[in-house]
CSV table of C-alpha atoms in Angstrom, one decimal:
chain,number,residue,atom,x,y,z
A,1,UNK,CA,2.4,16.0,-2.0
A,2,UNK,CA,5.4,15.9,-4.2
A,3,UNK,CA,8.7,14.6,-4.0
A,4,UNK,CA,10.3,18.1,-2.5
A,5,UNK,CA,7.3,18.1,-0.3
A,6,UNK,CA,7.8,14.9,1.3
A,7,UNK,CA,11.7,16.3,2.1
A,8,UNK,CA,10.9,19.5,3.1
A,9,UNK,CA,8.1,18.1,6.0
A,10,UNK,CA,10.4,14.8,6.6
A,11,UNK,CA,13.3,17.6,7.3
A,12,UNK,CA,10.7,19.6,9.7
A,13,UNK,CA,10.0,16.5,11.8
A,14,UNK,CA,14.0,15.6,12.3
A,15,UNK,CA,15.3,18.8,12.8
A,16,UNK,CA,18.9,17.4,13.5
A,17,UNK,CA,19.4,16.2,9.9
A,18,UNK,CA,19.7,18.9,7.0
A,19,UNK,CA,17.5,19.1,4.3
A,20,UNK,CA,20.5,18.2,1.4
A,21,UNK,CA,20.7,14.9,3.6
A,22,UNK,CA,16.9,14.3,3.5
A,23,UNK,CA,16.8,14.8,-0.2
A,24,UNK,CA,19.6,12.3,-0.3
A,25,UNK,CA,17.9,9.8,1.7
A,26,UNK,CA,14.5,10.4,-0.2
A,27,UNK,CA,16.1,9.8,-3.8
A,28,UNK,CA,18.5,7.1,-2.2
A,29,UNK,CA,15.1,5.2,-1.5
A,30,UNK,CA,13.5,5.7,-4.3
A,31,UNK,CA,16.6,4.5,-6.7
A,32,UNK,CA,16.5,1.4,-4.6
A,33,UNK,CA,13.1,0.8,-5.2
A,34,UNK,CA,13.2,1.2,-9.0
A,35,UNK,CA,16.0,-1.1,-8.7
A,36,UNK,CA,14.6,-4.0,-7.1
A,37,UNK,CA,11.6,-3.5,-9.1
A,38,UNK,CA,14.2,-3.7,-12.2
A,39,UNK,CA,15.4,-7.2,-10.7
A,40,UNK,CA,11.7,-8.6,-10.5
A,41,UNK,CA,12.2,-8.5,-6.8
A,42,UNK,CA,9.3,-8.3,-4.0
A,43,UNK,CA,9.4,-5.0,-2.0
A,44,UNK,CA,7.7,-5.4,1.4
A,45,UNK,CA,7.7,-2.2,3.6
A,46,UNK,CA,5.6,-3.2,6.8
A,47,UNK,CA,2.6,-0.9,7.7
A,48,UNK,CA,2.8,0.8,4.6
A,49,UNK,CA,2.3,-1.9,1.2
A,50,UNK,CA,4.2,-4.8,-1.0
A,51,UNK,CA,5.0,-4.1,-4.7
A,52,UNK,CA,5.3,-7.0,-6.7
A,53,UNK,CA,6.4,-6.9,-10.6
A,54,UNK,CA,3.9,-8.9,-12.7
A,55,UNK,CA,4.0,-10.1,-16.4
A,56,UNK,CA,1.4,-9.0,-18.9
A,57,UNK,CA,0.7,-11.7,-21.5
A,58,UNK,CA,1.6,-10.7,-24.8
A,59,UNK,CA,-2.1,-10.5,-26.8
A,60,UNK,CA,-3.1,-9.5,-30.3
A,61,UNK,CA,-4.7,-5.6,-30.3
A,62,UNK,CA,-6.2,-3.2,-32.6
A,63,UNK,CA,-5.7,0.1,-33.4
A,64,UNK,CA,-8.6,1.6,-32.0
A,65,UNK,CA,-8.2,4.4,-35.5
A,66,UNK,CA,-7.4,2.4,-38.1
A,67,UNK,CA,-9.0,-0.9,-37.0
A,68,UNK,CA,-5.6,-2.6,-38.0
A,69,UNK,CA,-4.6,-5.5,-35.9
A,70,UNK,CA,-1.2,-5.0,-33.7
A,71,UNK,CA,0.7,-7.5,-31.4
A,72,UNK,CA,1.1,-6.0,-27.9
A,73,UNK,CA,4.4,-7.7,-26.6
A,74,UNK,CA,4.6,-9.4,-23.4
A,75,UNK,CA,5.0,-6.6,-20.5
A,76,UNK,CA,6.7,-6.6,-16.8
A,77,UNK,CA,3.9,-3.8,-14.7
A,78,UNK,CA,4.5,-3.2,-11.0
A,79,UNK,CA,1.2,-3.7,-8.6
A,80,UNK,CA,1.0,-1.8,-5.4
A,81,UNK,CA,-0.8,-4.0,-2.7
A,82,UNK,CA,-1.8,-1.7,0.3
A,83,UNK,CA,-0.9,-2.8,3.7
A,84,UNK,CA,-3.2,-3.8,6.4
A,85,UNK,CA,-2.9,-0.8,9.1
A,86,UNK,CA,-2.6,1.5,6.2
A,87,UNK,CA,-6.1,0.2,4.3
A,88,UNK,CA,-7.8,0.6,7.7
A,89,UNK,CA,-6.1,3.9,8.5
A,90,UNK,CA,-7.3,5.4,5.0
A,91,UNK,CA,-10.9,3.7,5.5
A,92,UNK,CA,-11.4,5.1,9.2
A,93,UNK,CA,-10.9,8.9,8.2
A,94,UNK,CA,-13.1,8.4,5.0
A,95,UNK,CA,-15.6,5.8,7.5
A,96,UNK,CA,-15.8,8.8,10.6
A,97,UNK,CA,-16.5,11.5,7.7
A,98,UNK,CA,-19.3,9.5,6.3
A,99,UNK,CA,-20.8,8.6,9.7
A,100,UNK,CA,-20.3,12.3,11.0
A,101,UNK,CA,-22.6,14.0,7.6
A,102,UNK,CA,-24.7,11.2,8.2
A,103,UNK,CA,-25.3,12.6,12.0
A,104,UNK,CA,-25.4,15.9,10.6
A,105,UNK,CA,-28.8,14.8,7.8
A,106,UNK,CA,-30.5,13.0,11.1
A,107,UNK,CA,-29.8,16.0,13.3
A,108,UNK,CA,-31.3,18.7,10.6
A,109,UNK,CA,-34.1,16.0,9.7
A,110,UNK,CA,-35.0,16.1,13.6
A,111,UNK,CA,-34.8,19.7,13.7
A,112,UNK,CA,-36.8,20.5,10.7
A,113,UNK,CA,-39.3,17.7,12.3
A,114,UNK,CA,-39.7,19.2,15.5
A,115,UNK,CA,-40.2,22.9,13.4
A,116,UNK,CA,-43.4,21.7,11.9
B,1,UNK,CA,13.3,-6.1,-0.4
B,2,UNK,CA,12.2,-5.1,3.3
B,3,UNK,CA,12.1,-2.0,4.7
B,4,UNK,CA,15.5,-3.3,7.0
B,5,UNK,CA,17.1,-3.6,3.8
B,6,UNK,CA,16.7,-0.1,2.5
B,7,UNK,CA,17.8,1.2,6.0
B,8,UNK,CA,20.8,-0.9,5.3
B,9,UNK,CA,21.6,0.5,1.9
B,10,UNK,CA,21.5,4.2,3.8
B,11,UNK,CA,23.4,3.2,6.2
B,12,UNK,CA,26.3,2.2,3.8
B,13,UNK,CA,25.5,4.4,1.0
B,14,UNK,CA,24.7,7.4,2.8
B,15,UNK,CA,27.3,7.1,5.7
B,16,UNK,CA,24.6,7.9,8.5
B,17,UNK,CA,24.6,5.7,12.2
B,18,UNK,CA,22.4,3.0,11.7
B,19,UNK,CA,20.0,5.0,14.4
B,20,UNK,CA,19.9,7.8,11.9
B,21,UNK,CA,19.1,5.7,9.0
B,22,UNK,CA,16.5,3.9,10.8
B,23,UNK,CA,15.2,7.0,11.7
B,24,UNK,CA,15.0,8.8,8.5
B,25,UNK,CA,13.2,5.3,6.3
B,26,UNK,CA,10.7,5.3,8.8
B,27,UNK,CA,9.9,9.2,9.2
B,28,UNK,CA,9.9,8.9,5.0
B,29,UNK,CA,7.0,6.2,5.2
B,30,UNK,CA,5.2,8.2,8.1
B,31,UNK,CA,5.0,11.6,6.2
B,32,UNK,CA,3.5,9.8,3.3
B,33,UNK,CA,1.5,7.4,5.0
B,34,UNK,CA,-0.2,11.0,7.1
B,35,UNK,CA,-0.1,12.9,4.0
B,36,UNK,CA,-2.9,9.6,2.5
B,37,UNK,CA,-4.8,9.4,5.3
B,38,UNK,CA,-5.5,12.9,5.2
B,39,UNK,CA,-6.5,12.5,1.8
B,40,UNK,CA,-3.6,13.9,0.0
B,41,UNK,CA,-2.6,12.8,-3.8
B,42,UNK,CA,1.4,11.6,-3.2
B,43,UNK,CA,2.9,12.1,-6.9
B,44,UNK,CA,6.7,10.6,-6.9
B,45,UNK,CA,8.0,12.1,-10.8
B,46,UNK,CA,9.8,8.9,-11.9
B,47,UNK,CA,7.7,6.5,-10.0
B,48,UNK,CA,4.3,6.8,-9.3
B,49,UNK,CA,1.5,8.6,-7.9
B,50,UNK,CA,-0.7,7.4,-4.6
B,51,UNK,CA,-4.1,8.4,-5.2
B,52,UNK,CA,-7.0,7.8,-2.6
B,53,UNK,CA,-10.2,6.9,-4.1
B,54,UNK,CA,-13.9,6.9,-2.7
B,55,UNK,CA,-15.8,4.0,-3.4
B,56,UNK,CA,-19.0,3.9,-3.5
B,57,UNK,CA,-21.7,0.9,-1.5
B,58,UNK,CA,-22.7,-1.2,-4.2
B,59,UNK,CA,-24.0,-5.1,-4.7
B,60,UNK,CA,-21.4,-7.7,-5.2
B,61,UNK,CA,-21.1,-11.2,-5.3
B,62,UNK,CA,-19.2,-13.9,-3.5
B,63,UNK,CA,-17.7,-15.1,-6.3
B,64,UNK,CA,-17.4,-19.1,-4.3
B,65,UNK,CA,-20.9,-18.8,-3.6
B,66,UNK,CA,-22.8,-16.4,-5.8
B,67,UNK,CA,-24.5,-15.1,-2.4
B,68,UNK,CA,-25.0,-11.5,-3.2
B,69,UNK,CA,-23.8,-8.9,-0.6
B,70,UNK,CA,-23.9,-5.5,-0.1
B,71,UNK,CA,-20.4,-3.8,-0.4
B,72,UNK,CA,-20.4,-0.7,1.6
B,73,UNK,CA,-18.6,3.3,0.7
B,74,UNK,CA,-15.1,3.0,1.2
B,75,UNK,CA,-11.9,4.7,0.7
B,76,UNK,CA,-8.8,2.6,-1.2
B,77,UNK,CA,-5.5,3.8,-2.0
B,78,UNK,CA,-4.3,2.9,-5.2
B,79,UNK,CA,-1.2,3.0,-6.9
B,80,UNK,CA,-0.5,4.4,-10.7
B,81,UNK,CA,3.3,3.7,-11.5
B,82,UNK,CA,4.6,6.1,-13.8
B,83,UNK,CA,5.6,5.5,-17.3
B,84,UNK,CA,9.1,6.1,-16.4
B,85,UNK,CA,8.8,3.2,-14.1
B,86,UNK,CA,7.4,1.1,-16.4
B,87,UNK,CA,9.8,1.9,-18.7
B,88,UNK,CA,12.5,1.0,-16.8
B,89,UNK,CA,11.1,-2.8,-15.9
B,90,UNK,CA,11.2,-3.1,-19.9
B,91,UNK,CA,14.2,-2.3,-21.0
């Protein structure tokens, strides 16, 4: 799913609001995340997941080609931290898939048992 | 920033009700969160992409008590910020 994706199925689901107005919603949110992300500040969005800007250390590297050693400057990188109901949500499709091809193997095991 | 705040910033940015706005954030987070619990990739250009990734079971460690455990098949969601995004926090 891409940006336009999530406005054209967002713009299915409230049919009272126009698509242009999604899009401006969508971009409106995003903007305001890379913004507070900009001013180091926590983003919490409950059910969903926290991002949190954290600082790399600066370290000494090496140019992997050349073998020469290069200083890697101290970095700001933004962590995604997955919410609770979300992590379980995700987790429970993938859990009921694994535990339904697990039936499946006992069920064609059984039947290829009961064949011989 | 909390998710109230963002509706805020629609509300006066925007010029929707405050129902509307509240509305529209919360229908945004609900298609995306469907979209990764179906399984889908979510790629924002400018931000990041939302990938879902099976795990496999494999033998850990309690790191307080170096008791080894069995860590079962999982699916996690993780989050790859794009370099735009990085970018931007280092400028």
């Amino acid at each position: 799913m891409t940006k336009s994706d999530l406005i054209e199925r967002v713009a299915a689901r409230l049919p009272h609001i126009s698509k242009k107005d999604t899009e401006i919603v969508v971009n409106t949110i995003f903007d305001s995340m890379t913004e507070a992300l900009r001013r180091s500040d926590r983003i919490e969005i409950r059910g969903f997941g926290s991002f949190q800007v954290k600082i790399r250390e600066a370290r000494e590297g090496r140019n992997p080609k050349t073998g020469e050693e290069v200083k890697i400057p101290a970095k700001r990188t933004p962590f995604f931290k997955v919410g609770k109901e979300l992590k379980e949500r995700i987790d429970a499709t993938g859990r009921a898939k694994r535990e339904a091809e697990a039936r499946m193997r006992e069920q064609s095991e059984a039947g290829s048992a009961e064949n011989v | 920033m909390t998710k109230a705040e963002i509706v805020e910033m629609i509300y006066e940015r925007v010029g929707f009700s405050k129902k509307e706005s509240a509305e529209l954030v919360e229908t945004v987070f609900e298609v995306i969160k469907d979209a990764l619990v179906a399984g889908e990739k979510v790629k924002f250009s400018g931000f990041g992409n939302f990938v879902v990734r099976q795990k496999n079971a494999r033998k850990g460690r309690n790191p307080q008590t170096g008791e080894e455990i069995q860590l079962e098949a999982r699916r996690v969601l993780t989050f790859k910020p794009s370099l735009v995004l990085k970018n931007a926090l280092n400028q």
